[in-house]
Amino acid sequence: MADSFVTNENSMLILGIVGGLILICLSGVSHTFGPLFAALGAVCAILWGANAISRVASYGLGTGVPSIGYMSLGGGIVSALSGLIIAERFLSKSLGAVTAEYIGPVIALIIGLLIGLVIAILAKKLIGMKIPVMLRCTAELGGAAALSIIGFSVAIAGSLNLYDIFNTVVLTGIIGLLFILNTMAVQHPYNACLGPNEDPVRTFKCACHTAFLSMTVVGICAVLSLGYVALPIIVLGFICWIISFRSFIQASYDAASEVKWSGLWPEVEQ
C-alpha cells in the first residue's frame, strides 16, 4: 500500500497540492495551532517536490539534482511573494482582505507551475534535453517550491498577511535560510539515494526526515516572532524527524547486503 502511494505521481501531486493548500489555509483557523498547520503544509509540498525530482533526475546520472533544486526554489520564492502581492494589491478591495489572503497561496501555486513549465520548455527546445517527463516534473517542482516557501513563511509569521510575512521573513533575512532549507530538503533525498539500488520508498523516507528537520529549524526561527506558539512546530517536527530518520536508516540497512564498522580515521597520516 505504501509502495504504491509513494511510486504513484498522482498520489504525491494530490498530497502536495491538496494537502499543502488545505493545511496552509487552516493556519487562519487557530492562533495557537495555525502555524503548525502551515508548517505541515510545507512538509507536504516538500515531499511532492522530492518525488518530482526523483522522477525527472532518474533519466540522467544525478549530476543535475542540486541544480534543478536550487533553480526550482529560486522560482518558488518569486512565485510565493508574487502570489501574495497580487492577492493583496488587486483582490483585497473587491473580495476583502481575509478572502484575498486565502487566495494568495493558490495564485502562488499557479505562478510556480507556470514558471516551472516555462523553464522546462526552454530546457527542451533550446538546450535539447530529451527527458519525457521534463514538462510535468519541472512544473510540479515550481508549484511545490512555491507552496513550501509559503507554508514555512506563514509558520514563522503566524499569519497569511503579506505585510506580516514581509516583516518577519523577508526583512529579517530568514527568506534566505528558507531558500537553503527547502532546497536541501527537496533535492537531497534523491541525490543521496540515487543509483542502481535506488528504492522509491527509501528515498521517500529520506525526504520525510529532511522535511521534518527543516520544519524543526523553522520552528526555532518562529520563536523570535511567535514565542511559545512555535513550540508545537519544534516538538512535532523533532519527533517526526527522529521517527523518519530511524526508518530511513533501517531501510538502508535492509537494502544492504552487509554492514560493517570500519573504525574512525587514523590519528596520524599513514
GROMACS .gro file of C-alpha atoms in nm:
model
  270
    1MET     CA    1   0.000   0.000   0.000
    2ALA     CA    2   0.275   0.243   0.099
    3ASP     CA    3   0.482   0.142  -0.205
    4SER     CA    4   0.200   0.216  -0.449
    5PHE     CA    5   0.131   0.554  -0.285
    6VAL     CA    6   0.494   0.666  -0.300
    7THR     CA    7   0.550   0.547  -0.657
    8ASN     CA    8   0.225   0.697  -0.787
    9GLU     CA    9   0.297   1.050  -0.909
   10ASN     CA   10  -0.071   1.144  -0.897
   11SER     CA   11  -0.094   1.050  -0.529
   12MET     CA   12   0.208   1.263  -0.449
   13LEU     CA   13   0.065   1.550  -0.653
   14ILE     CA   14  -0.259   1.534  -0.453
   15LEU     CA   15  -0.060   1.523  -0.129
   16GLY     CA   16   0.135   1.833  -0.229
   17ILE     CA   17  -0.141   2.046  -0.377
   18VAL     CA   18  -0.448   1.946  -0.177
   19GLY     CA   19  -0.271   1.868   0.149
   20GLY     CA   20  -0.040   2.166   0.120
   21LEU     CA   21  -0.309   2.420   0.034
   22ILE     CA   22  -0.561   2.294   0.292
   23LEU     CA   23  -0.309   2.294   0.575
   24ILE     CA   24  -0.174   2.638   0.481
   25CYS     CA   25  -0.528   2.780   0.470
   26LEU     CA   26  -0.604   2.619   0.807
   27SER     CA   27  -0.336   2.845   0.954
   28GLY     CA   28  -0.601   3.114   0.990
   29VAL     CA   29  -0.833   2.895   1.198
   30SER     CA   30  -0.633   2.898   1.521
   31HIS     CA   31  -0.368   3.136   1.652
   32THR     CA   32  -0.213   2.856   1.857
   33PHE     CA   33  -0.208   2.572   1.605
   34GLY     CA   34  -0.229   2.771   1.281
   35PRO     CA   35   0.150   2.799   1.238
   36LEU     CA   36   0.178   2.422   1.297
   37PHE     CA   37  -0.075   2.353   1.021
   38ALA     CA   38   0.116   2.581   0.784
   39ALA     CA   39   0.445   2.404   0.861
   40LEU     CA   40   0.285   2.066   0.791
   41GLY     CA   41   0.152   2.206   0.463
   42ALA     CA   42   0.509   2.295   0.368
   43VAL     CA   43   0.615   1.939   0.453
   44CYS     CA   44   0.351   1.803   0.213
   45ALA     CA   45   0.484   2.032  -0.060
   46ILE     CA   46   0.844   1.922   0.005
   47LEU     CA   47   0.751   1.554  -0.024
   48TRP     CA   48   0.575   1.630  -0.353
   49GLY     CA   49   0.877   1.820  -0.481
   50ALA     CA   50   1.123   1.549  -0.374
   51ASN     CA   51   0.917   1.293  -0.563
   52ALA     CA   52   0.915   1.511  -0.875
   53ILE     CA   53   1.293   1.549  -0.862
   54SER     CA   54   1.342   1.174  -0.830
   55ARG     CA   55   1.130   1.116  -1.139
   56VAL     CA   56   1.294   1.373  -1.366
   57ALA     CA   57   1.651   1.314  -1.242
   58SER     CA   58   1.627   0.937  -1.290
   59TYR     CA   59   1.685   0.997  -1.662
   60GLY     CA   60   2.041   1.114  -1.600
   61LEU     CA   61   2.340   1.046  -1.380
   62GLY     CA   62   2.214   1.262  -1.095
   63THR     CA   63   2.459   1.545  -1.158
   64GLY     CA   64   2.175   1.791  -1.219
   65VAL     CA   65   1.983   1.719  -0.899
   66PRO     CA   66   2.124   2.011  -0.695
   67SER     CA   67   2.093   2.245  -0.993
   68ILE     CA   68   1.726   2.175  -1.054
   69GLY     CA   69   1.661   2.202  -0.679
   70TYR     CA   70   1.814   2.549  -0.648
   71MET     CA   71   1.653   2.662  -0.971
   72SER     CA   72   1.308   2.549  -0.856
   73LEU     CA   73   1.334   2.709  -0.512
   74GLY     CA   74   1.455   3.034  -0.667
   75GLY     CA   75   1.141   3.036  -0.880
   76GLY     CA   76   0.943   2.926  -0.576
   77ILE     CA   77   1.041   3.236  -0.379
   78VAL     CA   78   0.943   3.460  -0.672
   79SER     CA   79   0.613   3.272  -0.709
   80ALA     CA   80   0.531   3.280  -0.339
   81LEU     CA   81   0.587   3.652  -0.298
   82SER     CA   82   0.421   3.734  -0.631
   83GLY     CA   83   0.109   3.538  -0.538
   84LEU     CA   84   0.076   3.711  -0.204
   85ILE     CA   85   0.139   4.055  -0.356
   86ILE     CA   86  -0.115   4.005  -0.636
   87ALA     CA   87  -0.380   3.891  -0.388
   88GLU     CA   88  -0.311   4.186  -0.157
   89ARG     CA   89  -0.287   4.458  -0.420
   90PHE     CA   90  -0.555   4.354  -0.669
   91LEU     CA   91  -0.806   4.136  -0.485
   92SER     CA   92  -0.825   4.267  -0.129
   93LYS     CA   93  -1.054   4.559  -0.217
   94SER     CA   94  -1.301   4.360  -0.425
   95LEU     CA   95  -1.303   4.035  -0.225
   96GLY     CA   96  -1.199   4.156   0.118
   97ALA     CA   97  -0.861   4.134   0.289
   98VAL     CA   98  -0.923   3.797   0.457
   99THR     CA   99  -1.050   3.626   0.140
  100ALA     CA  100  -0.759   3.765  -0.061
  101GLU     CA  101  -0.513   3.621   0.191
  102TYR     CA  102  -0.653   3.272   0.135
  103ILE     CA  103  -0.640   3.312  -0.242
  104GLY     CA  104  -0.273   3.422  -0.230
  105PRO     CA  105  -0.129   3.069  -0.194
  106VAL     CA  106  -0.344   2.948  -0.484
  107ILE     CA  107  -0.213   3.226  -0.709
  108ALA     CA  108   0.143   3.149  -0.594
  109LEU     CA  109   0.092   2.781  -0.682
  110ILE     CA  110  -0.032   2.871  -1.031
  111ILE     CA  111   0.262   3.107  -1.090
  112GLY     CA  112   0.504   2.842  -0.967
  113LEU     CA  113   0.359   2.583  -1.204
  114LEU     CA  114   0.384   2.827  -1.494
  115ILE     CA  115   0.744   2.924  -1.414
  116GLY     CA  116   0.841   2.559  -1.394
  117LEU     CA  117   0.667   2.490  -1.724
  118VAL     CA  118   0.846   2.777  -1.899
  119ILE     CA  119   1.181   2.655  -1.765
  120ALA     CA  120   1.108   2.304  -1.891
  121ILE     CA  121   1.009   2.429  -2.237
  122LEU     CA  122   1.330   2.631  -2.264
  123ALA     CA  123   1.534   2.332  -2.149
  124LYS     CA  124   1.376   2.106  -2.410
  125LYS     CA  125   1.368   2.349  -2.701
  126LEU     CA  126   1.689   2.547  -2.653
  127ILE     CA  127   1.918   2.313  -2.460
  128GLY     CA  128   1.775   1.999  -2.618
  129MET     CA  129   1.716   1.795  -2.302
  130LYS     CA  130   1.527   1.487  -2.420
  131ILE     CA  131   1.352   1.389  -2.096
  132PRO     CA  132   0.993   1.266  -2.149
  133VAL     CA  133   0.867   1.381  -1.807
  134MET     CA  134   1.052   1.713  -1.815
  135LEU     CA  135   0.746   1.936  -1.862
  136ARG     CA  136   0.531   1.783  -1.591
  137CYS     CA  137   0.803   1.728  -1.331
  138THR     CA  138   0.961   2.073  -1.362
  139ALA     CA  139   0.617   2.234  -1.344
  140GLU     CA  140   0.545   2.029  -1.031
  141LEU     CA  141   0.875   2.139  -0.882
  142GLY     CA  142   0.787   2.504  -0.933
  143GLY     CA  143   0.450   2.458  -0.765
  144ALA     CA  144   0.594   2.255  -0.478
  145ALA     CA  145   0.864   2.517  -0.421
  146ALA     CA  146   0.607   2.798  -0.403
  147LEU     CA  147   0.387   2.614  -0.152
  148SER     CA  148   0.680   2.505   0.065
  149ILE     CA  149   0.810   2.864   0.088
  150ILE     CA  150   0.464   3.000   0.172
  151GLY     CA  151   0.397   2.726   0.428
  152PHE     CA  152   0.714   2.787   0.625
  153SER     CA  153   0.678   3.166   0.588
  154VAL     CA  154   0.328   3.153   0.734
  155ALA     CA  155   0.455   2.927   1.012
  156ILE     CA  156   0.715   3.189   1.108
  157ALA     CA  157   0.489   3.493   1.066
  158GLY     CA  158   0.185   3.326   1.222
  159SER     CA  159  -0.031   3.482   0.952
  160LEU     CA  160  -0.115   3.473   0.582
  161ASN     CA  161  -0.094   3.851   0.571
  162LEU     CA  162   0.159   3.980   0.319
  163TYR     CA  163   0.298   4.251   0.546
  164ASP     CA  164   0.341   4.015   0.841
  165ILE     CA  165   0.536   3.775   0.621
  166PHE     CA  166   0.740   4.058   0.471
  167ASN     CA  167   0.837   4.197   0.813
  168THR     CA  168   0.917   3.866   0.984
  169VAL     CA  169   1.058   3.660   0.695
  170VAL     CA  170   1.185   3.888   0.419
  171LEU     CA  171   1.322   4.191   0.606
  172THR     CA  172   1.489   3.971   0.869
  173GLY     CA  173   1.672   3.770   0.604
  174ILE     CA  174   1.506   3.442   0.707
  175ILE     CA  175   1.386   3.408   0.348
  176GLY     CA  176   1.745   3.323   0.258
  177LEU     CA  177   1.751   3.048   0.518
  178LEU     CA  178   1.423   2.911   0.382
  179PHE     CA  179   1.577   2.904   0.035
  180ILE     CA  180   1.861   2.687   0.161
  181LEU     CA  181   1.647   2.469   0.390
  182ASN     CA  182   1.382   2.394   0.132
  183THR     CA  183   1.633   2.335  -0.146
  184MET     CA  184   1.823   2.081   0.062
  185ALA     CA  185   1.502   1.917   0.180
  186VAL     CA  186   1.375   1.877  -0.177
  187GLN     CA  187   1.693   1.779  -0.363
  188HIS     CA  188   1.890   1.586  -0.100
  189PRO     CA  189   1.674   1.268  -0.083
  190TYR     CA  190   1.725   1.154  -0.440
  191ASN     CA  191   2.077   1.294  -0.451
  192ALA     CA  192   2.162   1.072  -0.152
  193CYS     CA  193   1.975   0.763  -0.267
  194LEU     CA  194   2.028   0.760  -0.645
  195GLY     CA  195   2.198   0.472  -0.817
  196PRO     CA  196   2.115   0.124  -0.943
  197ASN     CA  197   1.984   0.024  -0.600
  198GLU     CA  198   1.759   0.330  -0.556
  199ASP     CA  199   1.432   0.240  -0.384
  200PRO     CA  200   1.147   0.498  -0.410
  201VAL     CA  201   1.018   0.406  -0.064
  202ARG     CA  202   1.360   0.454   0.093
  203THR     CA  203   1.401   0.782  -0.095
  204PHE     CA  204   1.061   0.892   0.035
  205LYS     CA  205   1.168   0.813   0.392
  206CYS     CA  206   1.477   1.024   0.338
  207ALA     CA  207   1.254   1.306   0.209
  208CYS     CA  208   1.040   1.278   0.521
  209HIS     CA  209   1.336   1.321   0.753
  210THR     CA  210   1.477   1.618   0.559
  211ALA     CA  211   1.132   1.783   0.551
  212PHE     CA  212   1.074   1.742   0.923
  213LEU     CA  213   1.427   1.853   1.004
  214SER     CA  214   1.358   2.173   0.809
  215MET     CA  215   1.029   2.208   0.995
  216THR     CA  216   1.216   2.188   1.326
  217VAL     CA  217   1.456   2.464   1.222
  218VAL     CA  218   1.161   2.675   1.106
  219GLY     CA  219   1.002   2.627   1.448
  220ILE     CA  220   1.318   2.757   1.614
  221CYS     CA  221   1.310   3.062   1.385
  222ALA     CA  222   0.943   3.115   1.468
  223VAL     CA  223   1.022   3.151   1.839
  224LEU     CA  224   1.150   3.502   1.766
  225SER     CA  225   0.812   3.615   1.632
  226LEU     CA  226   0.561   3.377   1.792
  227GLY     CA  227   0.709   3.282   2.127
  228TYR     CA  228   0.557   2.973   2.290
  229VAL     CA  229   0.322   2.924   1.991
  230ALA     CA  230   0.622   2.791   1.798
  231LEU     CA  231   0.680   2.507   2.045
  232PRO     CA  232   0.435   2.262   1.877
  233ILE     CA  233   0.625   2.310   1.549
  234ILE     CA  234   0.956   2.233   1.716
  235VAL     CA  235   0.830   1.936   1.919
  236LEU     CA  236   0.629   1.767   1.643
  237GLY     CA  237   0.897   1.839   1.383
  238PHE     CA  238   1.170   1.691   1.603
  239ILE     CA  239   0.968   1.380   1.694
  240CYS     CA  240   0.873   1.314   1.331
  241TRP     CA  241   1.233   1.374   1.226
  242ILE     CA  242   1.359   1.111   1.470
  243ILE     CA  243   1.097   0.859   1.358
  244SER     CA  244   1.152   0.916   0.985
  245PHE     CA  245   1.531   0.922   1.018
  246ARG     CA  246   1.533   0.592   1.207
  247SER     CA  247   1.301   0.447   0.942
  248PHE     CA  248   1.534   0.564   0.666
  249ILE     CA  249   1.841   0.417   0.837
  250GLN     CA  250   1.660   0.086   0.889
  251ALA     CA  251   1.558   0.081   0.522
  252SER     CA  252   1.922   0.140   0.428
  253TYR     CA  253   2.032  -0.149   0.649
  254ASP     CA  254   1.766  -0.374   0.498
  255ALA     CA  255   1.880  -0.292   0.145
  256ALA     CA  256   2.249  -0.354   0.222
  257SER     CA  257   2.398  -0.700   0.183
  258GLU     CA  258   2.623  -0.643   0.482
  259VAL     CA  259   2.709  -0.360   0.720
  260LYS     CA  260   3.050  -0.341   0.885
  261TRP     CA  261   3.212  -0.090   1.117
  262SER     CA  262   3.535   0.028   0.960
  263GLY     CA  263   3.657   0.240   1.250
  264LEU     CA  264   3.748   0.608   1.267
  265TRP     CA  265   4.016   0.779   1.062
  266PRO     CA  266   4.376   0.735   1.184
  267GLU     CA  267   4.521   0.994   1.421
  268VAL     CA  268   4.839   1.026   1.216
  269GLU     CA  269   4.886   1.021   0.843
  270GLN     CA  270   4.969   0.677   0.710
   0.00000   0.00000   0.00000
